[in-house]
XYZ file of C-alpha atoms in Angstrom:
714
model
C 158.400 107.970 79.029
C 155.600 107.522 81.616
C 156.808 110.598 83.536
C 157.070 112.897 80.523
C 154.389 115.561 80.619
C 155.772 118.526 78.681
C 155.926 118.913 74.936
C 159.187 120.256 73.576
C 158.922 123.260 71.256
C 161.603 123.231 68.542
C 162.786 125.743 65.941
C 164.904 124.722 62.989
C 167.118 127.779 63.410
C 168.326 126.579 66.812
C 171.303 124.177 66.440
C 170.264 121.927 69.331
C 166.673 121.829 68.106
C 167.793 121.145 64.546
C 169.928 118.240 65.770
C 167.018 116.722 67.699
C 164.703 117.142 64.711
C 167.252 115.347 62.507
C 167.409 112.502 65.030
C 163.626 112.279 65.277
C 163.238 112.189 61.509
C 165.651 109.286 61.428
C 163.494 107.250 63.800
C 160.889 105.078 62.062
C 158.611 105.134 65.125
C 158.197 108.933 65.083
C 155.371 110.452 63.055
C 155.655 113.984 61.645
C 152.412 115.957 61.228
C 152.344 119.316 59.446
C 149.399 121.552 60.440
C 150.966 124.879 59.485
C 149.239 125.306 56.120
C 145.801 124.601 57.529
C 146.377 126.921 60.482
C 147.766 129.737 58.331
C 144.709 129.519 56.087
C 142.440 129.692 59.137
C 144.390 132.694 60.430
C 143.557 134.542 57.209
C 139.822 134.130 57.844
C 139.814 135.947 61.187
C 138.099 139.301 61.609
C 139.854 141.635 61.986
C 142.753 140.208 60.019
C 145.795 139.694 62.291
C 148.745 141.999 61.721
C 151.873 141.153 59.786
C 153.731 140.319 63.012
C 151.446 137.324 63.536
C 151.039 136.346 59.902
C 154.811 136.285 59.408
C 155.668 134.686 62.754
C 157.895 131.617 62.189
C 156.227 128.271 62.766
C 157.424 125.743 65.356
C 157.867 122.007 65.585
C 156.437 120.477 68.770
C 157.650 117.091 69.971
C 155.249 114.962 72.045
C 157.301 112.057 73.450
C 154.298 110.125 74.771
C 152.667 110.358 71.344
C 155.868 109.605 69.438
C 154.848 112.499 67.216
C 156.189 115.861 66.055
C 153.647 118.484 64.987
C 154.371 121.590 62.907
C 152.178 124.483 64.057
C 151.941 128.262 64.192
C 154.202 130.198 66.526
C 152.966 131.113 70.008
C 151.456 134.507 69.147
C 149.652 133.432 65.989
C 148.480 130.161 67.526
C 147.061 131.944 70.564
C 145.254 134.460 68.348
C 143.761 131.669 66.248
C 142.913 129.294 69.080
C 141.224 131.898 71.279
C 139.448 133.797 68.505
C 136.101 132.205 69.343
C 136.342 133.576 72.888
C 135.763 137.098 71.620
C 133.838 139.069 72.831
C 132.749 136.864 75.719
C 136.321 137.553 76.729
C 137.829 140.611 75.052
C 141.382 140.763 73.736
C 142.406 143.086 76.560
C 140.838 140.778 79.155
C 142.536 137.785 77.561
C 145.915 139.500 77.894
C 145.233 140.299 81.545
C 144.145 136.749 82.331
C 147.248 135.364 80.613
C 149.256 136.739 83.534
C 147.460 134.532 86.075
C 149.231 131.635 87.753
C 146.768 129.044 88.995
C 147.442 125.960 91.075
C 145.152 122.917 91.016
C 145.459 120.331 93.783
C 143.691 117.025 93.162
C 143.556 115.962 89.521
C 140.498 113.745 89.476
C 137.914 116.522 89.661
C 140.774 118.939 89.022
C 141.590 117.444 85.601
C 138.497 118.931 83.957
C 139.033 122.206 85.807
C 142.651 122.555 84.685
C 141.786 121.675 81.108
C 138.908 124.180 81.084
C 141.154 126.973 82.370
C 143.683 126.152 79.665
C 141.052 125.881 76.929
C 139.588 129.294 77.780
C 143.063 130.805 77.937
C 142.374 132.383 81.325
C 145.744 131.644 82.863
C 149.365 131.834 81.802
C 150.695 129.125 84.088
C 149.205 126.022 85.679
C 150.627 124.021 88.564
C 149.124 120.591 88.974
C 149.547 118.497 92.109
C 148.461 114.899 92.706
C 150.336 111.911 94.082
C 147.862 109.324 92.805
C 147.893 107.189 89.674
C 144.926 106.726 87.373
C 142.784 103.637 87.861
C 140.012 102.303 85.668
C 137.520 103.257 88.402
C 138.450 106.928 87.853
C 137.339 106.887 84.232
C 133.712 107.634 85.106
C 134.688 111.280 85.664
C 138.306 111.801 84.537
C 138.514 112.376 80.751
C 141.452 110.028 80.293
C 141.717 106.682 78.480
C 142.761 103.111 79.112
C 146.194 104.046 77.750
C 146.647 106.283 80.807
C 146.124 103.670 83.528
C 148.978 103.592 86.008
C 150.198 107.087 85.086
C 150.186 109.940 87.581
C 146.948 111.945 87.356
C 148.753 115.290 87.249
C 150.948 114.026 84.416
C 147.883 112.888 82.440
C 146.250 116.309 82.783
C 149.476 118.088 81.828
C 149.835 115.973 78.690
C 146.284 116.701 77.609
C 146.848 120.418 78.125
C 150.120 120.260 76.164
C 148.234 118.734 73.245
C 145.788 121.635 73.483
C 148.418 124.380 73.807
C 152.107 123.456 73.961
C 153.023 127.078 74.705
C 151.159 127.194 78.029
C 153.458 126.798 81.031
C 152.512 123.741 83.097
C 154.321 122.391 86.157
C 153.616 118.955 87.600
C 153.991 118.061 91.264
C 153.605 114.303 91.380
C 153.896 113.878 95.139
C 151.534 114.579 98.000
C 151.023 118.104 99.268
C 152.383 118.211 102.809
C 153.547 120.800 105.293
C 157.017 120.393 103.770
C 155.925 120.987 100.154
C 152.992 123.374 100.337
C 155.049 126.570 100.430
C 157.002 125.668 97.302
C 153.785 124.804 95.489
C 152.048 128.057 96.430
C 155.008 130.329 95.784
C 153.988 132.956 93.226
C 150.454 131.648 92.623
C 147.500 134.003 92.187
C 144.694 131.473 92.766
C 144.475 127.961 94.219
C 141.839 125.418 93.239
C 141.642 122.698 95.871
C 139.954 119.412 94.907
C 141.630 116.803 97.113
C 139.916 114.142 99.224
C 141.875 114.591 102.448
C 140.244 116.821 105.053
C 143.550 117.644 106.729
C 145.099 118.567 103.356
C 142.155 120.873 102.679
C 142.865 122.652 105.942
C 146.624 122.730 105.317
C 146.215 124.284 101.866
C 143.890 126.998 103.135
C 146.038 127.969 106.094
C 149.066 128.321 103.849
C 147.070 130.185 101.185
C 145.600 132.535 103.784
C 149.086 133.352 105.050
C 150.032 134.331 101.480
C 146.692 136.083 100.763
C 145.848 133.699 97.917
C 142.143 133.058 97.165
C 140.997 129.426 97.287
C 138.243 127.924 95.119
C 136.576 124.521 95.429
C 133.629 122.652 93.960
C 131.901 119.531 95.180
C 130.258 117.195 92.718
C 126.831 117.203 94.330
C 124.227 119.798 93.460
C 126.837 122.125 91.973
C 128.368 123.588 95.130
C 130.957 126.332 94.579
C 133.058 127.434 97.547
C 134.960 130.744 97.430
C 137.424 132.010 100.046
C 138.833 135.447 99.212
C 141.878 135.421 101.455
C 143.363 138.031 99.103
C 140.706 140.475 100.292
C 140.025 139.169 103.808
C 143.050 137.336 105.238
C 141.415 137.313 108.667
C 138.641 134.941 107.543
C 138.511 131.525 109.234
C 139.370 128.745 106.821
C 136.450 126.858 105.304
C 134.172 129.659 106.558
C 134.573 128.388 110.128
C 132.645 125.201 109.316
C 135.268 123.063 111.051
C 134.516 124.749 114.358
C 137.248 125.049 116.975
C 139.192 121.959 115.980
C 142.947 122.409 115.725
C 143.703 121.676 112.092
C 147.038 120.177 113.095
C 145.109 117.443 114.902
C 142.946 116.531 111.910
C 145.573 114.205 110.453
C 145.495 112.109 113.605
C 141.737 111.574 113.574
C 140.253 108.307 112.399
C 137.913 108.217 109.430
C 134.999 107.786 111.827
C 136.068 110.786 113.901
C 136.306 112.924 110.763
C 132.711 112.239 109.704
C 131.125 115.127 111.688
C 133.621 117.575 110.202
C 133.093 116.262 106.691
C 129.322 116.547 107.014
C 129.657 120.052 108.404
C 131.866 120.978 105.490
C 129.504 119.473 102.918
C 126.425 121.013 104.596
C 124.517 117.801 105.226
C 121.136 119.548 105.040
C 121.826 120.657 101.476
C 123.118 117.327 100.130
C 120.997 115.635 97.509
C 118.956 112.762 98.887
C 120.958 110.209 96.898
C 124.317 111.603 97.992
C 123.246 111.735 101.629
C 121.941 108.169 101.443
C 125.124 107.044 99.698
C 127.274 108.426 102.512
C 125.467 106.038 104.816
C 126.578 103.164 102.583
C 130.278 104.068 102.332
C 132.221 101.144 103.777
C 129.178 98.912 103.523
C 127.921 98.638 99.940
C 130.100 101.460 98.539
C 133.893 101.724 98.653
C 133.819 105.545 98.518
C 131.381 108.371 97.857
C 130.005 108.555 94.300
C 130.764 111.264 91.752
C 129.346 111.915 88.282
C 131.145 113.347 85.252
C 128.324 115.795 84.550
C 128.632 117.323 88.020
C 132.404 117.548 87.591
C 132.019 119.402 84.291
C 129.466 121.761 85.853
C 131.900 122.486 88.667
C 134.656 123.251 86.168
C 132.448 125.871 84.530
C 131.844 127.529 87.910
C 135.550 127.532 88.721
C 136.445 128.988 85.315
C 134.014 131.867 85.771
C 135.338 132.466 89.285
C 138.934 132.579 88.034
C 137.900 134.995 85.283
C 136.230 137.315 87.769
C 139.119 137.293 90.214
C 141.631 137.790 87.423
C 139.747 140.796 86.030
C 138.910 142.323 89.387
C 135.185 141.766 88.982
C 132.992 141.244 92.058
C 133.176 137.804 93.680
C 132.560 137.512 97.397
C 133.645 134.833 99.822
C 130.950 132.277 100.434
C 129.049 129.480 98.778
C 126.503 129.075 96.039
C 124.906 126.175 94.195
C 124.033 125.572 90.580
C 121.824 122.532 90.981
C 121.282 120.964 87.553
C 118.479 118.755 88.837
C 116.603 121.666 90.393
C 117.024 123.731 87.231
C 115.503 120.943 85.165
C 112.517 120.890 87.515
C 111.861 124.478 86.416
C 111.751 123.814 82.670
C 109.254 126.159 81.014
C 107.478 125.491 77.758
C 107.841 128.286 75.186
C 104.418 127.273 73.861
C 102.924 128.496 77.125
C 104.688 131.856 76.811
C 103.832 132.582 73.203
C 101.703 135.579 72.400
C 98.589 134.978 70.322
C 99.338 135.265 66.614
C 99.252 138.931 65.643
C 96.507 140.254 63.449
C 98.350 140.664 60.174
C 95.448 142.181 58.229
C 96.301 145.534 56.734
C 94.434 148.488 58.169
C 92.013 149.581 55.442
C 93.033 153.257 55.772
C 89.385 154.177 55.220
C 88.125 153.888 58.766
C 88.378 157.594 59.555
C 85.031 158.772 60.919
C 82.980 161.575 59.418
C 81.915 164.504 61.554
C 78.992 166.900 61.488
C 80.896 169.279 63.735
C 83.896 171.098 62.285
C 85.426 171.311 65.769
C 85.240 167.528 66.236
C 86.771 167.018 62.786
C 89.551 169.468 63.644
C 90.302 167.667 66.913
C 90.400 164.300 65.148
C 92.677 165.663 62.426
C 95.030 167.168 64.997
C 95.262 163.746 66.649
C 96.349 162.262 63.309
C 99.496 164.419 63.188
C 102.921 162.731 63.314
C 105.066 162.887 66.445
C 108.352 161.375 67.550
C 107.757 157.768 68.578
C 104.025 158.447 68.147
C 104.184 160.061 71.579
C 101.316 162.486 70.775
C 102.799 165.159 73.046
C 99.763 167.409 72.959
C 96.714 168.373 74.938
C 93.750 169.359 72.766
C 90.949 171.506 74.118
C 87.808 172.172 72.083
C 86.706 175.767 72.563
C 83.582 177.542 71.353
C 85.341 178.970 68.315
C 88.256 176.648 67.686
C 90.935 174.464 69.258
C 93.615 175.076 71.839
C 96.661 172.861 71.275
C 99.226 172.683 74.062
C 102.486 170.797 74.511
C 102.029 168.182 77.222
C 105.197 168.373 79.373
C 104.495 164.867 80.673
C 105.002 163.316 77.242
C 108.521 164.470 76.518
C 111.704 162.434 76.098
C 115.468 162.851 76.238
C 115.665 163.516 72.486
C 112.889 166.113 72.737
C 115.385 168.742 73.897
C 113.574 171.723 75.464
C 110.303 170.451 73.870
C 111.538 171.270 70.345
C 110.375 167.959 68.927
C 107.039 168.427 70.675
C 106.762 171.855 69.065
C 107.259 170.296 65.621
C 104.460 167.820 66.379
C 102.192 170.605 67.647
C 102.786 172.619 64.477
C 101.840 169.603 62.349
C 98.715 169.076 64.466
C 97.745 172.729 64.013
C 98.056 172.448 60.224
C 95.890 169.311 60.282
C 93.253 171.218 62.238
C 93.327 174.028 59.671
C 92.960 171.506 56.833
C 89.938 169.932 58.566
C 88.391 173.352 59.168
C 88.744 174.213 55.477
C 87.224 170.885 54.429
C 84.229 171.645 56.651
C 83.682 175.108 55.223
C 85.633 177.299 57.608
C 88.671 179.482 57.423
C 91.048 179.608 60.377
C 93.811 181.660 61.891
C 96.646 180.671 64.224
C 97.918 182.283 67.381
C 101.119 180.877 68.890
C 102.030 181.557 72.508
C 102.259 179.953 75.952
C 99.774 179.323 78.710
C 98.224 176.865 81.165
C 101.677 175.729 82.303
C 102.629 174.629 78.805
C 105.816 175.781 77.058
C 103.884 176.175 73.795
C 100.240 176.768 72.958
C 98.623 177.199 69.543
C 95.097 178.502 69.059
C 93.338 177.465 65.860
C 90.357 179.798 65.660
C 87.582 179.507 63.088
C 87.649 182.701 61.084
C 86.742 183.775 57.562
C 86.363 181.849 54.347
C 87.937 178.408 53.795
C 91.137 177.971 51.769
C 90.309 175.586 48.874
C 93.954 174.466 48.617
C 93.871 173.361 52.249
C 90.490 171.680 51.830
C 91.887 169.516 49.018
C 94.453 168.108 51.456
C 91.831 166.714 53.864
C 91.630 163.115 52.632
C 95.393 162.874 51.885
C 96.049 164.275 55.356
C 93.912 161.593 56.981
C 95.680 158.906 54.944
C 99.176 160.207 55.763
C 101.220 157.482 57.512
C 104.791 156.484 58.233
C 105.993 153.901 55.716
C 109.106 151.976 56.778
C 109.207 149.541 53.851
C 112.613 149.393 52.165
C 111.230 150.420 48.803
C 113.120 151.242 45.626
C 114.755 154.472 44.474
C 113.154 156.516 41.705
C 114.112 159.726 39.906
C 112.282 162.837 41.058
C 110.708 164.898 38.301
C 111.068 168.660 38.209
C 107.336 168.947 38.926
C 107.621 166.782 42.049
C 110.598 168.750 43.317
C 108.719 171.992 42.796
C 105.654 170.648 44.605
C 107.690 169.540 47.621
C 109.577 172.827 47.842
C 106.338 174.732 47.410
C 104.699 172.805 50.257
C 107.514 173.723 52.627
C 107.684 177.348 51.485
C 103.926 177.833 51.904
C 104.244 177.285 55.638
C 107.459 179.155 56.295
C 109.774 176.174 56.078
C 112.780 175.433 53.903
C 113.344 172.111 52.200
C 116.727 170.608 51.340
C 116.270 167.630 49.053
C 119.224 165.233 48.703
C 118.808 163.010 45.636
C 122.373 162.317 44.441
C 123.349 158.728 45.310
C 126.718 159.527 46.846
C 125.288 162.253 49.062
C 122.448 159.959 50.140
C 125.028 157.350 51.164
C 126.924 159.937 53.209
C 123.684 160.947 54.923
C 122.986 157.265 55.573
C 126.354 156.866 57.313
C 125.706 159.887 59.533
C 122.225 158.714 60.486
C 123.410 155.136 61.059
C 126.155 156.260 63.440
C 123.687 158.481 65.289
C 121.404 155.457 65.656
C 124.300 153.395 67.017
C 124.888 156.043 69.670
C 121.184 156.060 70.480
C 121.316 152.319 71.126
C 124.451 152.606 73.260
C 123.187 155.450 75.477
C 121.142 154.008 78.324
C 118.295 156.493 78.539
C 117.955 156.932 74.780
C 117.918 153.149 74.370
C 115.335 152.707 77.115
C 113.022 155.349 75.660
C 113.398 153.946 72.148
C 112.207 150.486 73.135
C 109.503 151.872 75.411
C 107.948 153.242 72.207
C 107.661 149.816 70.560
C 104.743 147.550 71.377
C 103.451 144.229 70.102
C 99.892 142.990 69.594
C 98.466 142.170 73.007
C 100.496 144.791 74.867
C 98.517 147.274 76.978
C 97.923 150.903 75.942
C 98.431 150.591 72.187
C 97.145 154.145 71.597
C 100.719 155.405 71.959
C 103.993 154.287 70.445
C 104.920 152.183 67.446
C 103.316 148.875 66.519
C 106.187 146.464 65.894
C 104.458 145.382 62.690
C 104.881 148.871 61.230
C 108.663 148.479 61.431
C 108.256 146.311 58.302
C 111.036 143.986 59.437
C 111.546 140.425 58.202
C 110.990 137.684 60.772
C 114.740 137.241 61.250
C 115.185 140.902 62.216
C 112.133 140.868 64.476
C 113.730 138.027 66.438
C 116.859 140.148 66.921
C 114.777 142.875 68.600
C 114.675 140.768 71.763
C 118.472 141.007 71.871
C 118.632 144.684 70.972
C 116.144 145.710 73.665
C 118.419 144.334 76.439
C 120.257 147.194 78.127
C 123.018 144.957 79.461
C 123.812 143.867 75.902
C 124.116 147.507 74.868
C 126.338 148.159 77.900
C 128.774 145.503 76.692
C 128.822 146.899 73.161
C 129.404 150.379 74.561
C 132.271 149.093 76.690
C 133.900 147.646 73.568
C 133.062 150.737 71.471
C 131.454 148.308 69.041
C 127.981 147.764 67.618
C 128.278 149.124 64.077
C 125.491 146.680 63.189
C 123.119 148.734 65.356
C 122.934 151.333 62.615
C 122.774 148.894 59.716
C 118.984 149.009 59.338
C 119.056 152.791 59.063
C 122.100 152.664 56.787
C 120.429 150.206 54.421
C 117.061 151.953 54.295
C 118.360 155.474 53.933
C 121.070 154.363 51.511
C 118.419 152.852 49.233
C 116.112 155.867 49.325
C 115.110 158.084 46.435
C 115.777 161.174 48.519
C 116.636 162.462 51.951
C 114.569 165.528 52.812
C 115.529 167.923 55.589
C 112.988 170.554 56.602
C 114.336 173.559 58.459
C 113.163 177.011 59.494
C 114.740 180.373 60.191
C 114.961 180.882 63.951
C 115.232 178.563 66.928
C 112.313 179.381 69.231
C 109.519 176.916 69.941
C 107.267 179.009 67.715
C 109.800 178.577 64.907
C 109.828 174.820 65.435
C 106.010 174.814 65.348
C 106.051 176.599 61.992
C 108.575 174.033 60.771
C 106.210 171.289 61.941
C 103.509 172.610 59.633
C 106.022 172.600 56.774
C 107.005 169.005 57.605
C 103.375 167.894 57.484
C 102.772 169.693 54.200
C 105.834 168.102 52.556
C 104.854 164.673 53.890
C 101.276 164.915 52.587
C 102.515 166.153 49.210
C 105.019 163.302 48.849
C 102.497 160.653 49.855
C 99.889 162.103 47.487
C 102.466 161.617 44.722
C 102.568 157.905 45.593
C 105.774 158.001 47.625
C 106.617 156.392 50.959
C 107.828 158.685 53.739
C 109.626 157.779 56.962
C 111.096 160.180 59.529
C 114.709 159.246 60.327
C 115.618 161.816 62.921
C 119.029 161.535 64.589
C 119.530 161.865 68.329
C 121.295 165.211 67.939
C 118.520 166.873 65.904
C 117.127 169.196 68.577
C 120.363 169.979 70.451
C 121.623 173.543 69.990
C 125.014 173.428 71.712
C 127.665 171.253 73.325
C 125.921 171.372 76.698
C 122.702 169.965 75.265
C 124.618 167.290 73.347
C 126.339 166.272 76.593
C 122.965 165.975 78.309
C 121.722 163.758 75.483
C 124.615 161.297 75.469
C 127.438 162.165 77.882
C 129.808 159.511 76.539
C 129.245 160.433 72.896
C 128.655 164.188 72.897
C 131.722 164.980 70.787
C 130.772 162.343 68.225
C 127.213 163.671 68.082
C 128.580 167.165 67.555
C 130.678 166.008 64.610
C 127.737 164.127 63.120
C 125.478 167.142 63.542
C 128.012 169.361 61.783
C 128.404 166.835 58.966
C 124.655 166.569 58.355
C 124.212 170.340 58.315
C 127.114 170.631 55.866
C 125.742 167.856 53.635
C 122.325 169.509 53.519
C 123.591 173.077 53.286
C 121.718 174.188 56.406
C 123.077 177.532 57.678
C 123.711 178.062 61.424
C 120.758 180.424 61.860
C 118.282 177.759 60.763
C 116.845 174.990 62.931
C 116.475 171.543 61.393
C 113.027 170.227 62.276
C 112.929 166.740 60.756
C 114.761 164.377 58.412
C 112.617 162.302 56.049
C 113.491 159.257 53.978
C 111.476 159.263 50.733
C 111.206 156.294 48.390
C 108.749 154.247 46.362
C 107.342 151.320 48.349
C 104.209 149.271 49.062
C 101.818 150.923 51.434
C 102.445 150.370 55.143
C 101.009 147.348 56.897
C 99.256 149.504 59.492
C 98.753 153.104 60.491
C 99.872 154.102 63.971
C 97.008 154.303 66.415
C 95.945 157.427 68.262
C 94.269 158.238 71.526
C 90.472 158.412 71.236
C 88.781 161.786 71.011
C 87.573 161.302 74.575
C 91.011 162.580 75.585
C 90.036 166.048 74.322
C 88.259 168.500 76.571
C 85.709 171.223 75.949
C 86.609 174.368 77.881
C 86.083 178.113 77.639
C 88.886 180.143 76.114
C 91.881 180.966 78.313
C 94.373 183.811 77.925
C 97.881 183.131 76.657
C 100.902 185.205 75.724
C 102.851 185.157 72.503
C 106.287 183.586 72.117
């Protein structure tokens, strides 16, 4: 009984197994435990639900002789799926399958016990070989997770039993004798990785020489200041063992050295300069006031974590070089930082009064201010505004573009909106105006707003609503659009050469929401788009708040704001992209658009920058009209909006260009936009409380006063 280390897996359909089960049931000292029902119920809760092959897999009986118990449990496939479910996606299913092919040997089952159990628990090997000649003593229980019932039993056997109780389907071999020159080859045969944790210096050398000959990597930890030692003999079989720290000594002679003679080699191996003060002092006391060097359970557990990560990396072919590193728990605790010291000052949560717009004696100053108040993607304000003697010159600023602003088309929409704002301000200050669209001064698009003629009263009436126009990201509630409201919105777009498609049917809104949500997911998962998106968002206290989006205007609950710190991390997005996951990334858009009263798409005939500028004026007019009617408006523009062809989609998101193309086609079909029209912006319209804040703008000092310059039409 004391030598038994393997559980026996039994099936009632096997005659020999059925006979043994009958015999065990007849024994009064054997306890039968049935866990199948509980495990099957747990299997049904997994996401995604396991297939029928696992749900219908026959259960097994597992006999543990040392426990005098027989346990009914799920079959090997279903049990593995259930037991390792909480590994996902720290370890993916595909990675788990790859790691299950690894065969790992552990030599020395004091420190090695926790290591072997950790490898088994994480499911990062398919076979374990455990070697130790020693029996457990009470003095080992400060670091070996065994019990008083295990005293006198071989340490490798104890570890194997504990692993069998964790997973009886995992292959475990026990070598209960010392590793010698006569046994090392048999132990190493077929292994992929060796973990060496024995006390003997000559055995350490023996194991490494044999492993190097077979090109097997060797891992080791020492339980002082978290030292991890890696020797990649699989990659570099010419490396000296133990990194050459033993010097020129013939390893065959090590066994003949006395303990005293081995001390210099041991200290060289342990790196005496890097030992903790207490460990170094303790070594001086070995043989005097200490029987052997001290070890702590916490350090052993820390070492097991380092070994497990090393095995995972080697098994998956991830980078891990030969050498040494330390994870010093004590030093880490010396660097504890207080989150109170890192907190930002509480943000100013007062709502902007929306009445702080200045008044102007000069129509030109009012026009420049109004142009600054125009909407732009990410509040990038991609314009340069020059005040001339008889009007404004608005130019696209090529320095303020982004990946989504394909060929400055989004900037052109913003410039068109700014030009309309300038015309509205001119009318409110008693002037008519005319537009001239062209290029000049190194800009791809330039719009002149010249004072000319009598003011348009209809434009003048829009002055105050135009100044109050703001993005409103509150969730809101859907309402039914009246015929009068529909007519007003369509009329606003038509008046400026645009075309409005208004989606108000619930099912169609939901389909739009799915398209826009998936486009948002792709935006998160594409490195440059993700980086630019979060570069737009700033918090109170951040520098340069004249650009971008105040995080408070996202109108997110505190729980979602906390998640932003996760979503802004590019390496997190890289993992989600690798798994082709992250549907939650579009959930905010899906929920908000899905609950809208309408989705409005403004388009224009033609695809030149001048066409996009005209569409920008239509966008601004629709927005002002909707907000004047008491509605909340939010642009929800997908990443593909300004791409005209497959090449431009590939430049936007190389890994997702085909998906973006399908989404673009779907949105155009849903909104009935013909191929010859360019979609300028997508708006979510609903009824909601007013926004917490308006986006800030650059001060008027950014404008310049210059004489007129020539430009050509586009």
